């Protein structure tokens, strides 16, 4: 019995190797990176826009390892939020569409003023003072869209149009109040329909360079002359004028790829942070590449498809280029990303760059004690400490955080000894994982051997008891 207890105790010690230890909350010096917070005098609440560096050093998929300290190392309460996350959804309005003939467009570009002329129940776009009217008799070179009744802030146009498949059609949009003086709101944004069936990639939305108020204005839509383009309808997407413009998204650059093949490019991810968009920038102008995004959550696991899209870079002149928007992917935390080109697509001439596109994040905190305050990030064994805004601010009302004084982050102070090291691999698996499984399998085998030994001993004892005695 005593031997049995010793063996079970030893087995329990083996199994505890894989059990997590509930460590005390770490001190500022135990994190990978620390950022001094420069706060103004007025408080007691402050808000701090986080930078890509803060997100780069996290060791948590959901930023659970963020901590805030005052000058004597006391933890301070804080909340994390995405500014503008609860903004109203985009509204949509169908716009009247009027074709512009080639000769009329040329006259308008030369300085003429467009004019809408109604005749016989139809509306025609002509140059002011021109004679005639009626239905267009020559090729359509542009479209005039009436957006005068839209009071909101416009962000994009959704187009119902016919155009050549397997070809990019760059679309430009200008706005005008007097139909003579025009300003650009979108320049050469491509629309396309590429591929077939499940592999098809479609883009029919033209995003504006920035939100624009179009109250009382018209839009003029043009495209590359050599492209076939027939517009059937146009829907303007807009947001309320009083909705605050969100801060720019945060990009974490992935650096140099770990493997480059003819049709595959692989990156290792150094952050476990969850993301839902991958930004890929083609290195060469006039590039168009339908791609599949592959990923794996852990080392040694098979690659799986998490998204599809088109990577492009279209140059119109030396200072005017269009880049593809971020690729939407299945949200998750991954250790590797692979970009796979479609079979019919030529290989990249030069290796593209890639970055994780993340929504902006802000921290609001309640100052206590003396500064400077320090934001620390990057620790393996921490639980989430951020509070909801409603808990941090008694009587919180929506958008109260906008009234807080803005504090800024200083440069990162990085402890190089605490930076995560690339995992050692054995047969494509993390050595730590292999060792853990080896310990667990060894423990199971030891337990099985011990149970078998006990069973043999019990059988032998039973056999001895049943033998006839002399």
mmCIF file of N, CA and C in Angstrom, residues 297-393:
data_model
loop_
_atom_site.group_PDB
_atom_site.id
_atom_site.type_symbol
_atom_site.label_atom_id
_atom_site.label_comp_id
_atom_site.label_asym_id
_atom_site.label_seq_id
_atom_site.Cartn_x
_atom_site.Cartn_y
_atom_site.Cartn_z
ATOM 1 N N UNK A 297 -3.761 28.045 -36.647
ATOM 2 C CA UNK A 297 -3.815 28.590 -35.284
ATOM 3 C C UNK A 297 -2.608 28.206 -34.441
ATOM 4 N N UNK A 298 -2.033 27.014 -34.668
ATOM 5 C CA UNK A 298 -0.895 26.546 -33.878
ATOM 6 C C UNK A 298 0.110 25.844 -34.785
ATOM 7 N N UNK A 299 1.354 25.827 -34.337
ATOM 8 C CA UNK A 299 2.400 25.164 -35.096
ATOM 9 C C UNK A 299 2.077 23.681 -35.251
ATOM 10 N N UNK A 300 2.365 23.162 -36.444
ATOM 11 C CA UNK A 300 2.128 21.741 -36.694
ATOM 12 C C UNK A 300 0.743 21.431 -37.201
ATOM 13 N N UNK A 301 -0.213 22.372 -37.047
ATOM 14 C CA UNK A 301 -1.562 22.130 -37.540
ATOM 15 C C UNK A 301 -1.623 22.412 -39.041
ATOM 16 N N UNK A 302 -2.521 21.764 -39.772
ATOM 17 C CA UNK A 302 -2.604 21.999 -41.221
ATOM 18 C C UNK A 302 -3.089 23.409 -41.527
ATOM 19 N N UNK A 303 -2.688 23.926 -42.709
ATOM 20 C CA UNK A 303 -3.159 25.227 -43.169
ATOM 21 C C UNK A 303 -4.631 25.127 -43.549
ATOM 22 N N UNK A 304 -5.357 26.201 -43.323
ATOM 23 C CA UNK A 304 -6.762 26.246 -43.724
ATOM 24 C C UNK A 304 -7.078 27.617 -44.311
ATOM 25 N N UNK A 305 -7.999 27.641 -45.255
ATOM 26 C CA UNK A 305 -8.379 28.885 -45.916
ATOM 27 C C UNK A 305 -9.223 29.738 -44.970
ATOM 28 N N UNK A 306 -8.870 31.014 -44.833
ATOM 29 C CA UNK A 306 -9.634 31.922 -43.966
ATOM 30 C C UNK A 306 -10.140 33.148 -44.730
ATOM 31 N N UNK A 307 -9.838 33.246 -46.038
ATOM 32 C CA UNK A 307 -10.328 34.398 -46.785
ATOM 33 C C UNK A 307 -9.866 34.386 -48.235
ATOM 34 N N UNK A 308 -10.576 35.151 -49.066
ATOM 35 C CA UNK A 308 -10.211 35.322 -50.481
ATOM 36 C C UNK A 308 -10.361 36.790 -50.845
ATOM 37 N N UNK A 309 -9.643 37.197 -51.890
ATOM 38 C CA UNK A 309 -9.757 38.579 -52.329
ATOM 39 C C UNK A 309 -8.814 38.863 -53.474
ATOM 40 N N UNK A 310 -8.662 40.147 -53.776
ATOM 41 C CA UNK A 310 -7.808 40.589 -54.873
ATOM 42 C C UNK A 310 -6.826 41.616 -54.337
ATOM 43 N N UNK A 311 -5.540 41.395 -54.624
ATOM 44 C CA UNK A 311 -4.497 42.360 -54.281
ATOM 45 C C UNK A 311 -4.161 43.128 -55.555
ATOM 46 N N UNK A 312 -4.280 44.451 -55.515
ATOM 47 C CA UNK A 312 -3.957 45.235 -56.704
ATOM 48 C C UNK A 312 -3.256 46.529 -56.330
ATOM 49 N N UNK A 313 -2.560 47.052 -57.323
ATOM 50 C CA UNK A 313 -1.922 48.367 -57.232
ATOM 51 C C UNK A 313 -1.958 48.960 -58.631
ATOM 52 N N UNK A 314 -2.747 50.003 -58.809
ATOM 53 C CA UNK A 314 -2.966 50.595 -60.122
ATOM 54 C C UNK A 314 -2.410 52.016 -60.128
ATOM 55 N N UNK A 315 -1.466 52.285 -61.032
ATOM 56 C CA UNK A 315 -0.873 53.620 -61.131
ATOM 57 C C UNK A 315 -1.434 54.345 -62.350
ATOM 58 N N UNK A 316 -1.925 55.577 -62.115
ATOM 59 C CA UNK A 316 -2.425 56.406 -63.213
ATOM 60 C C UNK A 316 -1.399 57.454 -63.628
ATOM 61 N N UNK A 317 -0.640 57.956 -62.666
ATOM 62 C CA UNK A 317 0.503 58.816 -62.958
ATOM 63 C C UNK A 317 1.463 58.682 -61.782
ATOM 64 N N UNK A 318 2.501 59.499 -61.750
ATOM 65 C CA UNK A 318 3.552 59.321 -60.752
ATOM 66 C C UNK A 318 3.055 59.491 -59.324
ATOM 67 N N UNK A 319 2.038 60.307 -59.132
ATOM 68 C CA UNK A 319 1.573 60.609 -57.780
ATOM 69 C C UNK A 319 0.167 60.102 -57.499
ATOM 70 N N UNK A 320 -0.390 59.332 -58.390
ATOM 71 C CA UNK A 320 -1.780 58.906 -58.238
ATOM 72 C C UNK A 320 -1.860 57.394 -58.407
ATOM 73 N N UNK A 321 -2.069 56.681 -57.290
ATOM 74 C CA UNK A 321 -2.152 55.232 -57.324
ATOM 75 C C UNK A 321 -3.334 54.764 -56.479
ATOM 76 N N UNK A 322 -3.890 53.615 -56.863
ATOM 77 C CA UNK A 322 -4.945 52.965 -56.075
ATOM 78 C C UNK A 322 -4.410 51.642 -55.556
ATOM 79 N N UNK A 323 -4.641 51.391 -54.263
ATOM 80 C CA UNK A 323 -4.237 50.138 -53.644
ATOM 81 C C UNK A 323 -5.477 49.378 -53.197
ATOM 82 N N UNK A 324 -5.368 48.077 -53.188
ATOM 83 C CA UNK A 324 -6.488 47.243 -52.751
ATOM 84 C C UNK A 324 -6.761 47.451 -51.268
ATOM 85 N N UNK A 325 -8.035 47.394 -50.871
ATOM 86 C CA UNK A 325 -8.371 47.514 -49.444
ATOM 87 C C UNK A 325 -7.943 46.250 -48.708
ATOM 88 N N UNK A 326 -7.982 46.254 -47.370
ATOM 89 C CA UNK A 326 -7.613 45.050 -46.615
ATOM 90 C C UNK A 326 -8.501 43.861 -46.983
ATOM 91 N N UNK A 327 -7.919 42.674 -46.920
ATOM 92 C CA UNK A 327 -8.655 41.443 -47.181
ATOM 93 C C UNK A 327 -9.367 41.008 -45.904
ATOM 94 N N UNK A 328 -10.664 40.756 -45.985
ATOM 95 C CA UNK A 328 -11.411 40.247 -44.835
ATOM 96 C C UNK A 328 -11.105 38.766 -44.650
ATOM 97 N N UNK A 329 -10.813 38.374 -43.412
ATOM 98 C CA UNK A 329 -10.506 36.978 -43.097
ATOM 99 C C UNK A 329 -11.328 36.545 -41.888
ATOM 100 N N UNK A 330 -11.359 35.242 -41.650
ATOM 101 C CA UNK A 330 -12.041 34.706 -40.467
ATOM 102 C C UNK A 330 -11.287 35.184 -39.230
ATOM 103 N N UNK A 331 -11.975 35.893 -38.357
ATOM 104 C CA UNK A 331 -11.322 36.464 -37.177
ATOM 105 C C UNK A 331 -10.729 35.363 -36.316
ATOM 106 N N UNK A 332 -9.510 35.569 -35.856
ATOM 107 C CA UNK A 332 -8.872 34.578 -35.007
ATOM 108 C C UNK A 332 -7.454 34.974 -34.655
ATOM 109 N N UNK A 333 -6.831 34.127 -33.843
ATOM 110 C CA UNK A 333 -5.433 34.278 -33.463
ATOM 111 C C UNK A 333 -4.648 33.180 -34.165
ATOM 112 N N UNK A 334 -3.601 33.554 -34.907
ATOM 113 C CA UNK A 334 -2.873 32.595 -35.734
ATOM 114 C C UNK A 334 -1.372 32.747 -35.515
ATOM 115 N N UNK A 335 -0.637 31.657 -35.813
ATOM 116 C CA UNK A 335 0.820 31.700 -35.705
ATOM 117 C C UNK A 335 1.470 31.885 -37.070
ATOM 118 N N UNK A 336 0.714 31.698 -38.144
ATOM 119 C CA UNK A 336 1.268 31.843 -39.478
ATOM 120 C C UNK A 336 0.206 32.221 -40.487
ATOM 121 N N UNK A 337 0.599 32.992 -41.496
ATOM 122 C CA UNK A 337 -0.281 33.422 -42.581
ATOM 123 C C UNK A 337 0.408 33.082 -43.902
ATOM 124 N N UNK A 338 -0.373 32.570 -44.853
ATOM 125 C CA UNK A 338 0.171 32.248 -46.167
ATOM 126 C C UNK A 338 -0.740 32.840 -47.238
ATOM 127 N N UNK A 339 -0.134 33.507 -48.211
ATOM 128 C CA UNK A 339 -0.851 34.083 -49.343
ATOM 129 C C UNK A 339 -0.632 33.173 -50.544
ATOM 130 N N UNK A 340 -1.715 32.637 -51.114
ATOM 131 C CA UNK A 340 -1.617 31.697 -52.230
ATOM 132 C C UNK A 340 -2.269 32.321 -53.454
ATOM 133 N N UNK A 341 -1.499 32.462 -54.537
ATOM 134 C CA UNK A 341 -2.016 33.030 -55.779
ATOM 135 C C UNK A 341 -2.880 32.018 -56.519
ATOM 136 N N UNK A 342 -3.930 32.500 -57.190
ATOM 137 C CA UNK A 342 -4.735 31.633 -58.043
ATOM 138 C C UNK A 342 -3.873 31.077 -59.174
ATOM 139 N N UNK A 343 -4.257 29.887 -59.663
ATOM 140 C CA UNK A 343 -3.450 29.210 -60.682
ATOM 141 C C UNK A 343 -3.274 30.037 -61.951
ATOM 142 N N UNK A 344 -4.304 30.775 -62.339
ATOM 143 C CA UNK A 344 -4.241 31.532 -63.594
ATOM 144 C C UNK A 344 -3.555 32.883 -63.436
ATOM 145 N N UNK A 345 -3.065 33.188 -62.235
ATOM 146 C CA UNK A 345 -2.465 34.495 -61.971
ATOM 147 C C UNK A 345 -0.948 34.426 -62.097
ATOM 148 N N UNK A 346 -0.334 35.365 -62.812
ATOM 149 C CA UNK A 346 1.131 35.391 -62.864
ATOM 150 C C UNK A 346 1.726 35.595 -61.477
ATOM 151 N N UNK A 347 2.905 35.037 -61.203
ATOM 152 C CA UNK A 347 3.546 35.244 -59.895
ATOM 153 C C UNK A 347 3.871 36.720 -59.675
ATOM 154 N N UNK A 348 4.013 37.091 -58.398
ATOM 155 C CA UNK A 348 4.435 38.451 -58.082
ATOM 156 C C UNK A 348 5.836 38.681 -58.646
ATOM 157 N N UNK A 349 6.054 39.837 -59.250
ATOM 158 C CA UNK A 349 7.393 40.206 -59.716
ATOM 159 C C UNK A 349 8.297 40.472 -58.515
ATOM 160 N N UNK A 350 7.762 41.124 -57.501
ATOM 161 C CA UNK A 350 8.488 41.399 -56.263
ATOM 162 C C UNK A 350 7.589 41.026 -55.093
ATOM 163 N N UNK A 351 8.207 40.676 -53.983
ATOM 164 C CA UNK A 351 7.458 40.215 -52.816
ATOM 165 C C UNK A 351 6.637 41.346 -52.204
ATOM 166 N N UNK A 352 5.331 41.158 -52.017
ATOM 167 C CA UNK A 352 4.514 42.210 -51.391
ATOM 168 C C UNK A 352 4.785 42.300 -49.896
ATOM 169 N N UNK A 353 4.326 43.368 -49.292
ATOM 170 C CA UNK A 353 4.382 43.508 -47.843
ATOM 171 C C UNK A 353 3.010 43.177 -47.273
ATOM 172 N N UNK A 354 2.980 42.840 -45.989
ATOM 173 C CA UNK A 354 1.713 42.481 -45.345
ATOM 174 C C UNK A 354 1.684 43.049 -43.929
ATOM 175 N N UNK A 355 0.480 43.346 -43.462
ATOM 176 C CA UNK A 355 0.291 43.879 -42.111
ATOM 177 C C UNK A 355 -1.074 43.437 -41.604
ATOM 178 N N UNK A 356 -1.167 43.254 -40.308
ATOM 179 C CA UNK A 356 -2.459 43.003 -39.680
ATOM 180 C C UNK A 356 -3.171 44.341 -39.539
ATOM 181 N N UNK A 357 -4.383 44.453 -40.081
ATOM 182 C CA UNK A 357 -5.175 45.681 -39.953
ATOM 183 C C UNK A 357 -6.098 45.513 -38.748
ATOM 184 N N UNK A 358 -5.956 46.405 -37.765
ATOM 185 C CA UNK A 358 -6.710 46.328 -36.520
ATOM 186 C C UNK A 358 -7.489 47.615 -36.295
ATOM 187 N N UNK A 359 -8.651 47.526 -35.680
ATOM 188 C CA UNK A 359 -9.410 48.750 -35.387
ATOM 189 C C UNK A 359 -8.671 49.590 -34.357
ATOM 190 N N UNK A 360 -8.890 50.902 -34.348
ATOM 191 C CA UNK A 360 -8.235 51.751 -33.330
ATOM 192 C C UNK A 360 -8.704 51.362 -31.938
ATOM 193 N N UNK A 361 -7.808 51.511 -30.988
ATOM 194 C CA UNK A 361 -8.139 51.212 -29.585
ATOM 195 C C UNK A 361 -7.755 52.415 -28.728
ATOM 196 N N UNK A 362 -8.548 52.639 -27.690
ATOM 197 C CA UNK A 362 -8.226 53.686 -26.726
ATOM 198 C C UNK A 362 -8.366 53.139 -25.321
ATOM 199 N N UNK A 363 -7.609 53.734 -24.414
ATOM 200 C CA UNK A 363 -7.686 53.404 -22.994
ATOM 201 C C UNK A 363 -8.145 54.647 -22.249
ATOM 202 N N UNK A 364 -9.123 54.485 -21.378
ATOM 203 C CA UNK A 364 -9.522 55.549 -20.459
ATOM 204 C C UNK A 364 -9.138 55.107 -19.057
ATOM 205 N N UNK A 365 -8.567 56.016 -18.256
ATOM 206 C CA UNK A 365 -8.152 55.597 -16.908
ATOM 207 C C UNK A 365 -8.400 56.709 -15.902
ATOM 208 N N UNK A 366 -8.471 56.280 -14.644
ATOM 209 C CA UNK A 366 -8.669 57.181 -13.519
ATOM 210 C C UNK A 366 -7.326 57.365 -12.825
ATOM 211 N N UNK A 367 -6.796 58.581 -12.867
ATOM 212 C CA UNK A 367 -5.478 58.851 -12.294
ATOM 213 C C UNK A 367 -5.561 58.867 -10.768
ATOM 214 N N UNK A 368 -4.561 58.245 -10.137
ATOM 215 C CA UNK A 368 -4.454 58.257 -8.677
ATOM 216 C C UNK A 368 -2.970 58.216 -8.322
ATOM 217 N N UNK A 369 -2.567 59.051 -7.375
ATOM 218 C CA UNK A 369 -1.161 59.087 -6.995
ATOM 219 C C UNK A 369 -0.355 59.929 -7.965
ATOM 220 N N UNK A 370 0.943 59.923 -7.744
ATOM 221 C CA UNK A 370 1.831 60.759 -8.537
ATOM 222 C C UNK A 370 2.212 60.082 -9.840
ATOM 223 N N UNK A 371 2.504 60.920 -10.847
ATOM 224 C CA UNK A 371 3.022 60.423 -12.103
ATOM 225 C C UNK A 371 4.541 60.380 -12.066
ATOM 226 N N UNK A 372 5.174 59.953 -13.140
ATOM 227 C CA UNK A 372 4.535 59.612 -14.417
ATOM 228 C C UNK A 372 3.829 58.261 -14.343
ATOM 229 N N UNK A 373 2.736 58.175 -15.117
ATOM 230 C CA UNK A 373 2.013 56.926 -15.213
ATOM 231 C C UNK A 373 2.651 56.063 -16.304
ATOM 232 N N UNK A 374 2.536 54.751 -16.121
ATOM 233 C CA UNK A 374 3.201 53.824 -17.030
ATOM 234 C C UNK A 374 2.202 52.782 -17.516
ATOM 235 N N UNK A 375 2.150 52.604 -18.831
ATOM 236 C CA UNK A 375 1.381 51.525 -19.450
ATOM 237 C C UNK A 375 2.344 50.378 -19.730
ATOM 238 N N UNK A 376 2.026 49.198 -19.209
ATOM 239 C CA UNK A 376 2.869 48.018 -19.407
ATOM 240 C C UNK A 376 2.100 46.971 -20.214
ATOM 241 N N UNK A 377 2.810 46.253 -21.084
ATOM 242 C CA UNK A 377 2.190 45.238 -21.930
ATOM 243 C C UNK A 377 3.209 44.142 -22.226
ATOM 244 N N UNK A 378 2.696 42.935 -22.386
ATOM 245 C CA UNK A 378 3.562 41.828 -22.761
ATOM 246 C C UNK A 378 3.885 40.913 -21.594
ATOM 247 N N UNK A 379 2.950 40.017 -21.265
ATOM 248 C CA UNK A 379 3.171 39.059 -20.178
ATOM 249 C C UNK A 379 2.335 37.818 -20.452
ATOM 250 N N UNK A 380 2.916 36.656 -20.206
ATOM 251 C CA UNK A 380 2.248 35.401 -20.547
ATOM 252 C C UNK A 380 1.124 35.036 -19.591
ATOM 253 N N UNK A 381 1.297 35.330 -18.302
ATOM 254 C CA UNK A 381 0.379 34.808 -17.276
ATOM 255 C C UNK A 381 -0.399 35.930 -16.610
ATOM 256 N N UNK A 382 -1.334 36.519 -17.334
ATOM 257 C CA UNK A 382 -2.179 37.559 -16.763
ATOM 258 C C UNK A 382 -3.622 37.339 -17.192
ATOM 259 N N UNK A 383 -4.527 37.759 -16.354
ATOM 260 C CA UNK A 383 -5.947 37.731 -16.704
ATOM 261 C C UNK A 383 -6.386 39.155 -17.035
ATOM 262 N N UNK A 384 -7.506 39.260 -17.718
ATOM 263 C CA UNK A 384 -7.970 40.575 -18.175
ATOM 264 C C UNK A 384 -8.285 41.478 -16.990
ATOM 265 N N UNK A 385 -7.760 42.715 -17.045
ATOM 266 C CA UNK A 385 -7.954 43.668 -15.952
ATOM 267 C C UNK A 385 -8.803 44.861 -16.363
ATOM 268 N N UNK A 386 -9.068 45.036 -17.658
ATOM 269 C CA UNK A 386 -9.832 46.195 -18.119
ATOM 270 C C UNK A 386 -11.269 46.136 -17.625
ATOM 271 N N UNK A 387 -11.800 47.284 -17.251
ATOM 272 C CA UNK A 387 -13.177 47.404 -16.793
ATOM 273 C C UNK A 387 -14.061 47.923 -17.920
ATOM 274 N N UNK A 388 -15.367 47.683 -17.870
ATOM 275 C CA UNK A 388 -16.269 48.380 -18.795
ATOM 276 C C UNK A 388 -16.276 49.868 -18.463
ATOM 277 N N UNK A 389 -16.507 50.707 -19.466
ATOM 278 C CA UNK A 389 -16.551 52.143 -19.232
ATOM 279 C C UNK A 389 -17.595 52.509 -18.176
ATOM 280 N N UNK A 390 -18.710 51.796 -18.182
ATOM 281 C CA UNK A 390 -19.772 52.103 -17.219
ATOM 282 C C UNK A 390 -19.334 51.814 -15.788
ATOM 283 N N UNK A 391 -18.367 50.894 -15.608
ATOM 284 C CA UNK A 391 -17.850 50.605 -14.267
ATOM 285 C C UNK A 391 -16.752 51.586 -13.880
ATOM 286 N N UNK A 392 -15.981 52.032 -14.865
ATOM 287 C CA UNK A 392 -14.897 52.958 -14.571
ATOM 288 C C UNK A 392 -15.429 54.352 -14.237
ATOM 289 N N UNK A 393 -16.502 54.763 -14.904
ATOM 290 C CA UNK A 393 -17.038 56.120 -14.745
ATOM 291 C C UNK A 393 -18.442 56.033 -14.141
#
